[in-house]
XYZ file of C-alpha atoms in Angstrom:
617
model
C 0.000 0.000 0.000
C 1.499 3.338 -1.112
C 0.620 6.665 0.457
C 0.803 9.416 -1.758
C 1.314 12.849 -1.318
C -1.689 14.193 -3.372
C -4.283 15.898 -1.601
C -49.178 2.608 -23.503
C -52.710 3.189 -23.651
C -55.291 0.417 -24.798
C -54.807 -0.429 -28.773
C -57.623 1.798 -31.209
C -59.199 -0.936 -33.523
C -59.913 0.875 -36.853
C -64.007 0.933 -38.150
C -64.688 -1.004 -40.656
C -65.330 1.895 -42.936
C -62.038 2.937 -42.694
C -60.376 0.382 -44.124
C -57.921 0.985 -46.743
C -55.583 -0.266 -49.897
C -52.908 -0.535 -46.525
C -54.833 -2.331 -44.070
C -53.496 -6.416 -43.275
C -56.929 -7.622 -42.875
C -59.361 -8.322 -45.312
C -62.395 -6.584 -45.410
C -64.010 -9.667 -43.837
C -65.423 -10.069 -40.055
C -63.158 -13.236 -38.346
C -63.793 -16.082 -40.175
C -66.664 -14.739 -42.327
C -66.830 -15.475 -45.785
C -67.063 -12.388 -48.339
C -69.958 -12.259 -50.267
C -69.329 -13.130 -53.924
C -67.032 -15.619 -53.177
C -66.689 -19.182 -52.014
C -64.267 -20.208 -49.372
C -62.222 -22.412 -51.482
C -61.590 -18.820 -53.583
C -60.544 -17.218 -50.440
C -58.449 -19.142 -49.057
C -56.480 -19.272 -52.375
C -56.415 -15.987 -52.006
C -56.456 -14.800 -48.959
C -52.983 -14.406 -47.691
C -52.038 -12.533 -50.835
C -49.646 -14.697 -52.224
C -50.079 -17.418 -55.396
C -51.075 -20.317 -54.408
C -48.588 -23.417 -54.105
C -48.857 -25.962 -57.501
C -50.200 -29.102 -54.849
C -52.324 -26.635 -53.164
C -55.377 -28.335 -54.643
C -58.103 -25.223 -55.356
C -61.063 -25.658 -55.341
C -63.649 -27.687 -52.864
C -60.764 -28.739 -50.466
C -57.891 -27.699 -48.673
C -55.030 -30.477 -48.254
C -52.688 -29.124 -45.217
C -48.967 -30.742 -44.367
C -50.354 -33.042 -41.374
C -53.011 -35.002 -43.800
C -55.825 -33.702 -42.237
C -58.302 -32.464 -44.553
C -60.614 -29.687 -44.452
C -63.674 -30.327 -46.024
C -65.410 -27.706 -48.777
C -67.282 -25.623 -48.590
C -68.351 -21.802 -46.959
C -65.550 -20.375 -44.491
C -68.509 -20.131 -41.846
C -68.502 -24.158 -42.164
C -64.869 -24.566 -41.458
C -64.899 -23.057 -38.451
C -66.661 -25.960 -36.650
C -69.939 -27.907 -35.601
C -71.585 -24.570 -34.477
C -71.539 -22.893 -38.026
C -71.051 -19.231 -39.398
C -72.828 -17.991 -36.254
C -70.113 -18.812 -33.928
C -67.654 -17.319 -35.908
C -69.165 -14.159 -36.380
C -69.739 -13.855 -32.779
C -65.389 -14.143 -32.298
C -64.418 -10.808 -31.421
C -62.545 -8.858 -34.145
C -58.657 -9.319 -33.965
C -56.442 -6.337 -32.318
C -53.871 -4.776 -34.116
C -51.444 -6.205 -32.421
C -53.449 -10.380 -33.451
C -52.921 -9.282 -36.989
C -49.511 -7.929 -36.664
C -48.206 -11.591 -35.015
C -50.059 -13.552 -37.542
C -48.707 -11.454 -40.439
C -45.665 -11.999 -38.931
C -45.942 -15.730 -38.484
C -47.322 -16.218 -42.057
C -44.446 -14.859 -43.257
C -42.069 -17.241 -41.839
C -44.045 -19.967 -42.355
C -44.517 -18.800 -46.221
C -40.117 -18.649 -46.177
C -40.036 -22.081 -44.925
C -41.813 -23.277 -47.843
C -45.310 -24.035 -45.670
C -47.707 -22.371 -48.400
C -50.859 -24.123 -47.615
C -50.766 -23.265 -43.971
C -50.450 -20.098 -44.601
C -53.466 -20.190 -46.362
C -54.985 -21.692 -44.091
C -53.941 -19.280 -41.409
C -54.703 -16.540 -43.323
C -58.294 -17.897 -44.629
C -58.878 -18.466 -41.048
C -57.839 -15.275 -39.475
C -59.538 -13.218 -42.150
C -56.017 -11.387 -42.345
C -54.166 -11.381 -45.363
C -50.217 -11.335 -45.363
C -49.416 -8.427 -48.325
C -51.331 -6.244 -50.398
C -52.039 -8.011 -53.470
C -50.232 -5.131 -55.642
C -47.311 -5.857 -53.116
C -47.567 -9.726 -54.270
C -47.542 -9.044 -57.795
C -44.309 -7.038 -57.985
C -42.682 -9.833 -55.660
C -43.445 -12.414 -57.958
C -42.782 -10.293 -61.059
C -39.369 -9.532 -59.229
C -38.626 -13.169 -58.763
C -38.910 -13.837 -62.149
C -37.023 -10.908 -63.960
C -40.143 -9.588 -65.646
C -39.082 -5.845 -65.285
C -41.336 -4.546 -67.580
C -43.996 -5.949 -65.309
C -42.667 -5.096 -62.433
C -42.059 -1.001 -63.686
C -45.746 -1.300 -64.386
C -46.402 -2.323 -60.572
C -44.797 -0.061 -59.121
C -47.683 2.497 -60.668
C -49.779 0.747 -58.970
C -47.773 0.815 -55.410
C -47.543 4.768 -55.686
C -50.411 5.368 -53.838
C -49.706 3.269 -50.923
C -45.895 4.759 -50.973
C -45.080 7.722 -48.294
C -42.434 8.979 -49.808
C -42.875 10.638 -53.067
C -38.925 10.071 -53.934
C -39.232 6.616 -53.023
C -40.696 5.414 -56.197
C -37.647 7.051 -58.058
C -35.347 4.824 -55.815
C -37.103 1.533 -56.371
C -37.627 2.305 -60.563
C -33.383 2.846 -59.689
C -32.873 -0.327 -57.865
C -35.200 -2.488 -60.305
C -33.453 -1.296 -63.924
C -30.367 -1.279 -62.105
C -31.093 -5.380 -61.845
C -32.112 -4.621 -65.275
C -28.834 -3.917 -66.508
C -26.881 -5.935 -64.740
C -28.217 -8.807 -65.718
C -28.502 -7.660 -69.926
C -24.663 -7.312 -69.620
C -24.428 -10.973 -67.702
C -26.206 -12.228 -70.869
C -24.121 -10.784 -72.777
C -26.649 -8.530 -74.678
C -24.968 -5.371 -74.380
C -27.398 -3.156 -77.159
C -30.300 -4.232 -74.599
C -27.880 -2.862 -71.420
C -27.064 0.132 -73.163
C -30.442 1.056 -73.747
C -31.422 0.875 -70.563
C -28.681 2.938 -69.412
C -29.245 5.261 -71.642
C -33.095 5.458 -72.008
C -34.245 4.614 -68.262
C -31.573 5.110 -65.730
C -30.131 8.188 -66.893
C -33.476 10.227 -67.390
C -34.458 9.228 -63.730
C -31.490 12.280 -62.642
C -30.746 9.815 -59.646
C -27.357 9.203 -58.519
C -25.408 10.275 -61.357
C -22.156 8.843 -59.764
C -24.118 5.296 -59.627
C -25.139 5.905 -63.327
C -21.449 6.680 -64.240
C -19.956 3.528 -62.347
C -22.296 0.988 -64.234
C -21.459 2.399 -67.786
C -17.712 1.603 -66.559
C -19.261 -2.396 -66.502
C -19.756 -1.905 -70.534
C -16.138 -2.525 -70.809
C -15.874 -6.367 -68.620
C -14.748 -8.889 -71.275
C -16.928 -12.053 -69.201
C -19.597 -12.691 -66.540
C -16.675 -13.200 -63.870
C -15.759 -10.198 -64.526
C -18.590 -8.399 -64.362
C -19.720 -10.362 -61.224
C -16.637 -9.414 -59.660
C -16.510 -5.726 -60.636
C -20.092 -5.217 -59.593
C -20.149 -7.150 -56.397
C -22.951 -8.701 -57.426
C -23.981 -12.712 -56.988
C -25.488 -13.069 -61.094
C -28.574 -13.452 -62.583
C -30.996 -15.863 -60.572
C -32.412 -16.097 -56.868
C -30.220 -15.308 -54.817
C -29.566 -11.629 -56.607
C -32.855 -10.816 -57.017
C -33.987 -11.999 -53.466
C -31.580 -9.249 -52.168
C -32.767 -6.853 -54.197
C -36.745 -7.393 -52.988
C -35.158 -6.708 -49.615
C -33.841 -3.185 -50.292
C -36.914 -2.363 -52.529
C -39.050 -3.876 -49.120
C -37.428 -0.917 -47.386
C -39.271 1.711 -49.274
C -42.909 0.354 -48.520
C -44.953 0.658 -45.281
C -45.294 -2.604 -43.573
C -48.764 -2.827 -43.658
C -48.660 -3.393 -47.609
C -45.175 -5.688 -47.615
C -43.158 -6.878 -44.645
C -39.552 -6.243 -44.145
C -37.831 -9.615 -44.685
C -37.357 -11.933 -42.168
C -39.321 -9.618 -39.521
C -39.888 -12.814 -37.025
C -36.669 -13.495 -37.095
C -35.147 -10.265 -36.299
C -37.592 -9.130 -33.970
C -36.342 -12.548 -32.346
C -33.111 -11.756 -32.384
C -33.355 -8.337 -30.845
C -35.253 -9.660 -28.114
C -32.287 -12.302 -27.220
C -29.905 -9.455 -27.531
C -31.460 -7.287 -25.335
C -31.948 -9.923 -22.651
C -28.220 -10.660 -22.690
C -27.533 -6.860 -22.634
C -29.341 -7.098 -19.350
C -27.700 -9.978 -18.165
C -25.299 -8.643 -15.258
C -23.187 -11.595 -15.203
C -23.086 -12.553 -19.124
C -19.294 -12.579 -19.923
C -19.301 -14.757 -23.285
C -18.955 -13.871 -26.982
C -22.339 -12.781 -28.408
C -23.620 -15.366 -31.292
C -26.300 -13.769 -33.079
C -27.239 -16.741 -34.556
C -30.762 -17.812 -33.235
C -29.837 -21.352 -33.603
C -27.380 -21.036 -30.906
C -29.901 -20.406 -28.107
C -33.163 -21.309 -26.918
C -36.012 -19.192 -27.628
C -38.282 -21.069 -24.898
C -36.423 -20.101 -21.581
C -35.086 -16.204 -20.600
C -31.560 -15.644 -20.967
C -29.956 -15.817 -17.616
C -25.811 -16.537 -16.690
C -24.859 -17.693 -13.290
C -22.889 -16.012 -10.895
C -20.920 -18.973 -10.730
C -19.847 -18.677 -14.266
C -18.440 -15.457 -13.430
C -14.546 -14.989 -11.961
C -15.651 -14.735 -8.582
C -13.668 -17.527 -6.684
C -10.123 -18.006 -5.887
C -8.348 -20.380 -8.305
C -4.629 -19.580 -7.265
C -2.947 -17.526 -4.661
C 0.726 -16.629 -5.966
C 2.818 -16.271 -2.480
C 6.366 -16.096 -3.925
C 6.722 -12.307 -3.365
C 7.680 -11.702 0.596
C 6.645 -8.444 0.833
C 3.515 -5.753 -0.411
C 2.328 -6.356 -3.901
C 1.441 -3.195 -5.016
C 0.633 -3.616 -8.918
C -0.118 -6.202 -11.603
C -0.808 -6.560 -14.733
C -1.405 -9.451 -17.446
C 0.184 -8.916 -21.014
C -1.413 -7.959 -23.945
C -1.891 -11.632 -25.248
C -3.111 -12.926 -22.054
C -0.336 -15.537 -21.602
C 0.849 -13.635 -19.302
C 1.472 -11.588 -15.709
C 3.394 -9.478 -14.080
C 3.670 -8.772 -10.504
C 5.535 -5.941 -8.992
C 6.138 -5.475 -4.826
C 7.787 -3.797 -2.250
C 10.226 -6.616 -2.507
C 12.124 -5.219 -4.812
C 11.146 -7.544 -7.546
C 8.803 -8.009 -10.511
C 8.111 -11.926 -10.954
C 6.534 -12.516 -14.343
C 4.055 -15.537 -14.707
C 3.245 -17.585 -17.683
C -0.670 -18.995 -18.232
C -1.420 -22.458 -19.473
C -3.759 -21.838 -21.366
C -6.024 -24.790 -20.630
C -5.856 -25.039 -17.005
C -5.457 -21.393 -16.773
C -3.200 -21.993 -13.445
C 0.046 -19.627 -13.136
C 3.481 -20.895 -12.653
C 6.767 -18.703 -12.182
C 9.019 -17.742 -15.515
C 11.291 -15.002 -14.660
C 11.960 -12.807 -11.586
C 13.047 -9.420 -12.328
C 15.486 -8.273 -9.264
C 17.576 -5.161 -8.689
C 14.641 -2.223 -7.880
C 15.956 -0.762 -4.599
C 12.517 1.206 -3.753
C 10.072 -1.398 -4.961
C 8.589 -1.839 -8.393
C 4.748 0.096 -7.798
C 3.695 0.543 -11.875
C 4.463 -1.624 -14.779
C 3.152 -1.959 -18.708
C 3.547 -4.096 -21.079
C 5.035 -2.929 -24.642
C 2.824 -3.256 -27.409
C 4.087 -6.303 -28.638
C 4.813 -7.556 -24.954
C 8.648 -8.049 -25.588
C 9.664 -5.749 -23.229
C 8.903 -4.430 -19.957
C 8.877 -0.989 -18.239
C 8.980 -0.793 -14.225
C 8.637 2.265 -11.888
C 8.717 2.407 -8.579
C 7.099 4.993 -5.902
C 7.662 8.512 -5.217
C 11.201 8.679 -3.946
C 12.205 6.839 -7.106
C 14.474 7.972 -9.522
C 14.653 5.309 -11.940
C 13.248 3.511 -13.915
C 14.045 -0.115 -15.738
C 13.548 -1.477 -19.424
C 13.364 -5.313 -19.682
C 13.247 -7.718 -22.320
C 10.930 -9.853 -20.977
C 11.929 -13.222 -23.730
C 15.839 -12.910 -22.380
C 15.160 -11.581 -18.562
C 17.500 -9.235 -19.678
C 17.786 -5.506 -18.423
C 17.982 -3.166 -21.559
C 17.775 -0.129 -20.090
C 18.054 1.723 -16.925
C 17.083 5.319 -16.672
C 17.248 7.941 -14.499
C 18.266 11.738 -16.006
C 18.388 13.284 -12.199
C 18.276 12.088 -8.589
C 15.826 14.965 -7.994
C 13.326 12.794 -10.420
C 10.688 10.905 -9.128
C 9.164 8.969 -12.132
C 5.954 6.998 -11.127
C 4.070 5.734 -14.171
C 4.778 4.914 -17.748
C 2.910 4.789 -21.094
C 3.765 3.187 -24.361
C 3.429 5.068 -27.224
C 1.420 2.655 -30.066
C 4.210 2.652 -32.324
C 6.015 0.250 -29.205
C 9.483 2.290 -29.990
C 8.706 5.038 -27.712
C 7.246 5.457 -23.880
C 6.878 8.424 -21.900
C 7.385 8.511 -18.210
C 6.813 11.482 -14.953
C 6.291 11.705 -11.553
C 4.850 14.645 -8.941
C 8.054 16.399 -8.874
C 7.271 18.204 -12.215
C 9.056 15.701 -14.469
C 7.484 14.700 -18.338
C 10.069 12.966 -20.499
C 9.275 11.383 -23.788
C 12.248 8.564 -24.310
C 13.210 5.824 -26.704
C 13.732 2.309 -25.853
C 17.597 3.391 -24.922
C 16.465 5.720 -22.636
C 17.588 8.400 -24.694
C 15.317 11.623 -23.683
C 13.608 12.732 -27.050
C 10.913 15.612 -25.619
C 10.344 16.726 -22.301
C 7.240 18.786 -20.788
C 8.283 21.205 -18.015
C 6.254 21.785 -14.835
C 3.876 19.027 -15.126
C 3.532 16.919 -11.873
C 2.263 13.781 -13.260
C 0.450 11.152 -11.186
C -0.937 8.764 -14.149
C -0.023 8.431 -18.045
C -1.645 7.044 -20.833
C -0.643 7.203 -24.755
C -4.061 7.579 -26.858
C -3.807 4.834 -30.236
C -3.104 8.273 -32.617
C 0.693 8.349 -31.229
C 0.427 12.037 -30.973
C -1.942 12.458 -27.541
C -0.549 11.896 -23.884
C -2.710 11.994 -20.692
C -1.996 12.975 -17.478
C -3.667 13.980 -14.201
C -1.509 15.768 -12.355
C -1.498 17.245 -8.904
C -4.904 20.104 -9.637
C -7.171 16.818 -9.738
C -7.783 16.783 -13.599
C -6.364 15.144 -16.675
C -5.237 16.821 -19.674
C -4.430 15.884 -23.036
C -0.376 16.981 -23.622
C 0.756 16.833 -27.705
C 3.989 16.599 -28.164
C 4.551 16.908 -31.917
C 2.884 20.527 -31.713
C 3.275 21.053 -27.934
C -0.107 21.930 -27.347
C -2.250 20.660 -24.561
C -6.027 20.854 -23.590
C -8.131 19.932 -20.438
C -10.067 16.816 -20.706
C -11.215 15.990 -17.026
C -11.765 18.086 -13.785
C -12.569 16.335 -10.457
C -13.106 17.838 -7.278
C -10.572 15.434 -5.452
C -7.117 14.150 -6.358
C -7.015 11.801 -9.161
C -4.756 8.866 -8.260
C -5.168 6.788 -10.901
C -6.595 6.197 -14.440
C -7.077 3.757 -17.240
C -8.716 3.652 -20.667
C -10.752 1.849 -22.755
C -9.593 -0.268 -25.142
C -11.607 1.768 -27.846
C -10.447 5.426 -26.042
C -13.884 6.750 -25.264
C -13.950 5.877 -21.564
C -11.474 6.856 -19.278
C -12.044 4.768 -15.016
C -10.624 7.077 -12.611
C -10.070 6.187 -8.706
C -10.455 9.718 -7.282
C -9.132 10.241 -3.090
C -12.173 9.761 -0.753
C -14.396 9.007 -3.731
C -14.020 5.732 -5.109
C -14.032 4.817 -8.842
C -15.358 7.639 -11.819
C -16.122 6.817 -15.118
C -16.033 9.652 -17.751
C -16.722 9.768 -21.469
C -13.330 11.622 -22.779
C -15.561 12.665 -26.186
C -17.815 14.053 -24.395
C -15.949 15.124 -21.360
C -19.117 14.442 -18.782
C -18.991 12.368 -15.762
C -20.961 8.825 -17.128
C -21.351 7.343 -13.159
C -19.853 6.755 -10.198
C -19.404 3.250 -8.767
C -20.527 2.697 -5.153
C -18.931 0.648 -2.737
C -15.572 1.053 -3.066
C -13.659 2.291 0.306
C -10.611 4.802 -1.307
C -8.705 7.067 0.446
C -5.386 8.496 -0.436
C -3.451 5.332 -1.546
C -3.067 4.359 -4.950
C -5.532 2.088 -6.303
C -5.555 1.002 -9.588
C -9.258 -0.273 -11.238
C -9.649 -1.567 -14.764
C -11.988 -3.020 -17.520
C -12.656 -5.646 -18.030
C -14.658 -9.219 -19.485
C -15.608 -9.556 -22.800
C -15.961 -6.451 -24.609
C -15.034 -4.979 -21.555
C -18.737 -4.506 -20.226
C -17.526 -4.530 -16.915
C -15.367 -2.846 -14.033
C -13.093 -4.138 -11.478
C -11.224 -2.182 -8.802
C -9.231 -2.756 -5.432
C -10.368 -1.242 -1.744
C -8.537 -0.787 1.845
C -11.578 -2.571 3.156
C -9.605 -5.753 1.990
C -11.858 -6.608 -0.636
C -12.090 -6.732 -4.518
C -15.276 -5.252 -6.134
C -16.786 -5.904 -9.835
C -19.394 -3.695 -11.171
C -21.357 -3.821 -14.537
C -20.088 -0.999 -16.705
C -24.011 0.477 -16.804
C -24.575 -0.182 -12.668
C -23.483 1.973 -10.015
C -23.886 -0.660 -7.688
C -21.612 -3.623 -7.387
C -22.625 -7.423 -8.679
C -19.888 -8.571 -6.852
C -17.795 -8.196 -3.523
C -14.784 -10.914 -3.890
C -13.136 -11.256 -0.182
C -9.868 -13.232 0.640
C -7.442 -10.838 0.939
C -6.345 -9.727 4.453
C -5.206 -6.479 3.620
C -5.653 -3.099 0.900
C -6.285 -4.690 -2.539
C -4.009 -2.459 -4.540
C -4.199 -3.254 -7.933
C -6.555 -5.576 -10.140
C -6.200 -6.613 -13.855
C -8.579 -8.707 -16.138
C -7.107 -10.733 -18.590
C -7.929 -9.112 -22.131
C -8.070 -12.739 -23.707
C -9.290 -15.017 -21.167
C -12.638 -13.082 -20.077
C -13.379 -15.557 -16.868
C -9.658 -14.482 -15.365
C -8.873 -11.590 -13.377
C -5.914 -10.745 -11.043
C -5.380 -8.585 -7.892
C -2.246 -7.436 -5.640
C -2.813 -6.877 -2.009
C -0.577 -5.456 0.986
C -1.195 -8.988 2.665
C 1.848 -9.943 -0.285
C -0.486 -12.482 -2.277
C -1.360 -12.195 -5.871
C -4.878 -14.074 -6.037
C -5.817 -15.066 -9.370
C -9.926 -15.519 -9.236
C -12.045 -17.351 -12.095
C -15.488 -19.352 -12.219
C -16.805 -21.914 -9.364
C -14.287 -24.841 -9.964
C -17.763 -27.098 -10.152
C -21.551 -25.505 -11.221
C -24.220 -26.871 -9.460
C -27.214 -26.664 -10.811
C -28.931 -26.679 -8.006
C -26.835 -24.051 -6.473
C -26.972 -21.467 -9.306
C -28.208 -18.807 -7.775
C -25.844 -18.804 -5.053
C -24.358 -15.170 -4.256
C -21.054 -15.149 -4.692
C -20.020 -12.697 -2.038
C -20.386 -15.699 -0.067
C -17.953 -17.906 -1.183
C -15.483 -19.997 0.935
C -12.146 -17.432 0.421
């Protein structure tokens, strides 16, 4: 432990006279039959797509599970009571006609045609407007002209007066393409010339498709264009950005089930405290009948390892870029560095780094984790370069035995680092220690390079961090607290920026921005150095030390902690997550233990929801 010298309302059904071109349902009550028209019309009909070849027409209705459903009126399929029970069902919400839309459409994609009509025939809901089904099939079969003709036809129902412009775009850009696949280049050229070009619609678009005139082969074309060819697959992608243009309630987006499905497993993982695992988007990874829910036990809450080969105050560690492995400094005088198996993920002793006469209190990792910088506390004067594959000292700085340089940043590049401490000292150096820029009058307590190589921050001794540039020597503020700042890290994307202020705990601020996001509760921090990090995949959440002995893990979006990991018997000084193995974390207490912590060795499933602040330490 160092001390340091800073200071919704109920759903409006629409009247029957209302109804429009727009509207999903048919103009029919639930289940009634339309007058003018027997049932085995409607339900070829009725969902607003062509019926399937085997569908059978007519008098009878043969569905996937062999059942039959005998001829006649719609009021007679609906059961033994007749048309009078039906029309007694109350009208479908909104909200009923949206989900069986929406589940005729998936069923239609999986090739289930007759249920659909069924469902729709049914429901008295129809899945498209039939305009909307004529330019799909149209579409589907490269009958443009047809298609052009339409889209007259789909005006009305269109919002957007411009949007008929981009869709006639889209449709003869298809057009074209495929004329030029074919290899009838008069044809293409006409269309360029006679349809696209008088639209006055993305000229640049117009002048980059005249460019495919000059492909020698279908390859080449393909290639040049990006495009998949003539057939299905092209044209199916096409529907889906024409889609786009029209309100739902004439044509669908594609795939709506399944990305409304999607979101929803998304969002519950988002809310998931403890979820700490690579998100799969693909729904066939998970189950869609259970909530998404991760154990605490999956989580690194428990003690795998305790490293006791230091004999004195740990006071900072830190795993390497790669995750294979850690370094511990102490008050020892040494920094031991550890290697991870990567299957067991147990820790066993490489290298011991000896020789720092005041105790090695900061230490990063170079870019490329061949070498090592150490600092030690205020009173130090040095500061050591090791090449961590050899065990090797490169270099060992120290420009005056007034200095007292504290932390250390590596610039991107990994062939520069600067380093300062509170006695006004800023040096930029190279990896020989050779001083290549200094900054006078800054009494740094933290560094960190930003990934453009040109930015430095600091927070110094006025309890804010600014932004130092030392290719035009500029510098800006970025950060003002109200209490010492004693120390920081950043994200790995450089938006976020976790600061342990004295007497306050743990800070998070946006650095875009530049406004206070939250403030972590929980935490006991006075005016020792602790250092807190990110952490778990995607680094969604926070992890910091405490004097109360005890190492605490918040969600990045909760002030409140998910986790309070005890064991060690004195200040936690330092914690670091493993940026590759998200269920690993590491912290450095006074006791002079490194504890490396990790999931419950054994899930019970009967135990699952056991809190893991009460774990056997």
């Amino acid at each position: 432990m160092q001390a340091n010298g800073a200071g919704g309302g109920q759903q409006q059904q629409q009247p029957p006279s209302s109804q429009g071109p727009e509207l999903g349902c048919l103009g029919a009550q639930n289940g009634e039959a339309s007058s003018g028209s027997t049932a085995g019309e409607q339900l070829a009909h009725a969902n607003g797509l062509l019926p399937s070849a085997n569908s059978g027409g007519g008098g009878g209705l043969s569905v996937n599970n062999g059942v039959s459903a005998p001829g006649g009126s719609a009021a007679e399929m609906g059961g033994g009571s007749g048309g009078s029970a039906l029309k007694k069902k109350k009208r479908l919400s909104q909200s009923d006609e949206d989900v069986i839309r929406l589940i005729g459409q998936h069923l239609h994609g999986l090739g289930l045609n007759q249920t659909v009509d069924l469902l729709m025939q049914e429901s008295g809901c129809r899945l498209e407007h039939p305009s909307a089904t004529k330019f799909r099939n149209h579409v589907m079969e490269g009958e443009w002209d047809k298609a052009e003709n339409d889209l007259n036809e789909l005006k009305p129902l269109v919002h957007s007066p411009h949007a008929i412009v981009r869709m006639k775009f889209l449709l003869l850009q298809q057009k074209y393409l495929e004329y030029l696949e074919d290899g009838k280049v008069l044809e293409a050229l006409q269309v360029l010339r006679c349809e696209l070009t008088p639209l006055k619609y993305n000229t640049e678009r117009i002048h980059i498709l005249s460019g495919y005139l000059m492909c020698s082969h279908a390859e080449d074309l393909r290639a040049k264009a990006e495009w998949e060819g003539k057939g299905t697959t092209s044209r199916s992608k096409l529907l889906d950005k024409l889609q786009t243009y029209l309100p739902p309630s004439v044509m669908l987006p594609p795939r709506r089930l399944q990305n409304l499905l999607r979101q929803a497993v998304e969002l519950q993982r988002d809310r998931c405290l403890y979820h700490n695992t690579k998100l799969d988007n693909n729904l066939e990874s998970v189950s869609l009948l259970i909530d998404h829910v991760c154990s605490r036990k999956q989580f690194p809450c428990y003690t795998q390892q305790i490293l006791t080969e230091h004999c004195n105050e740990v006071w900072f560690c830190k795993f390497s870029n790669d995750g294979t492995k850690l370094a511990t400094g102490s008050k020892d005088t040494t920094v031991i560095i550890w290697q991870v198996d990567p299957d067991t993920h147990q820790l066993k002793l490489l290298k011991t780094l000896e020789g720092h006469a005041y105790g090695v209190s900061y230490i990063a990792w170079s870019p490329d984790d061949n070498y090592l910088v150490a600092c030690g506390p205020d009173d130090c004067s040095e500061l050591w370069l090791w090449n961590v594959q050899t065990g090797e000292l490169r270099t060992k700085m120290s420009q005056s035995h007034e200095d007292s340089l504290t932390s250390v940043a590596w610039n991107p590049d990994g062939k520069r680092f600067v380093t300062g401490g509170q006695r006004g000292q800023f040096y930029q150096c190279d990896l020989d220690g050779n001083l290549l820029d200094s900054w006078e009058g800054v009494r740094v307590q933290c560094l960190w390079c930003l990934t453009d190589g040109k930015t430095v921050l600091a927070s110094d001794t006025h309890q804010r961090i600014r932004g130092y540039n030392f290719e035009d020597l500029t510098d800006r503020n970025i950060v003002q607290e109200d209490h010492p700042i004693m120390s920081f890290t950043i994200s790995k994307n450089g938006r976020l920026a976790l600061l342990n202020v004295a007497t306050q705990g743990v800070h998070l601020w946006d650095l875009q921005d530049r406004v206070l996001v939250r403030k972590y509760q929980g935490v006991t921090q006075g005016f020792y150095t602790i250092h807190s990090c990110f952490g778990g995949h995607n680094e969604d959440f926070i992890a910091s030390g405490s004097e109360d002995h005890k190492v605490y893990i918040w969600h990045k979006r909760s002030e409140l902690p998910i986790a309070e990991l005890t064991g060690h018997t004195r200040t936690v000084n330092c914690v670091s997550w493993n940026p590759q193995i998200p269920s690993m974390m590491a912290s450095a207490s006074d006791d002079g233990t490194v504890r490396i912590w990790g999931p419950a060795p054994f899930i019970d499933n009967q135990d699952i929801e056991e809190e893991c602040s009460s774990m056997d330490s």
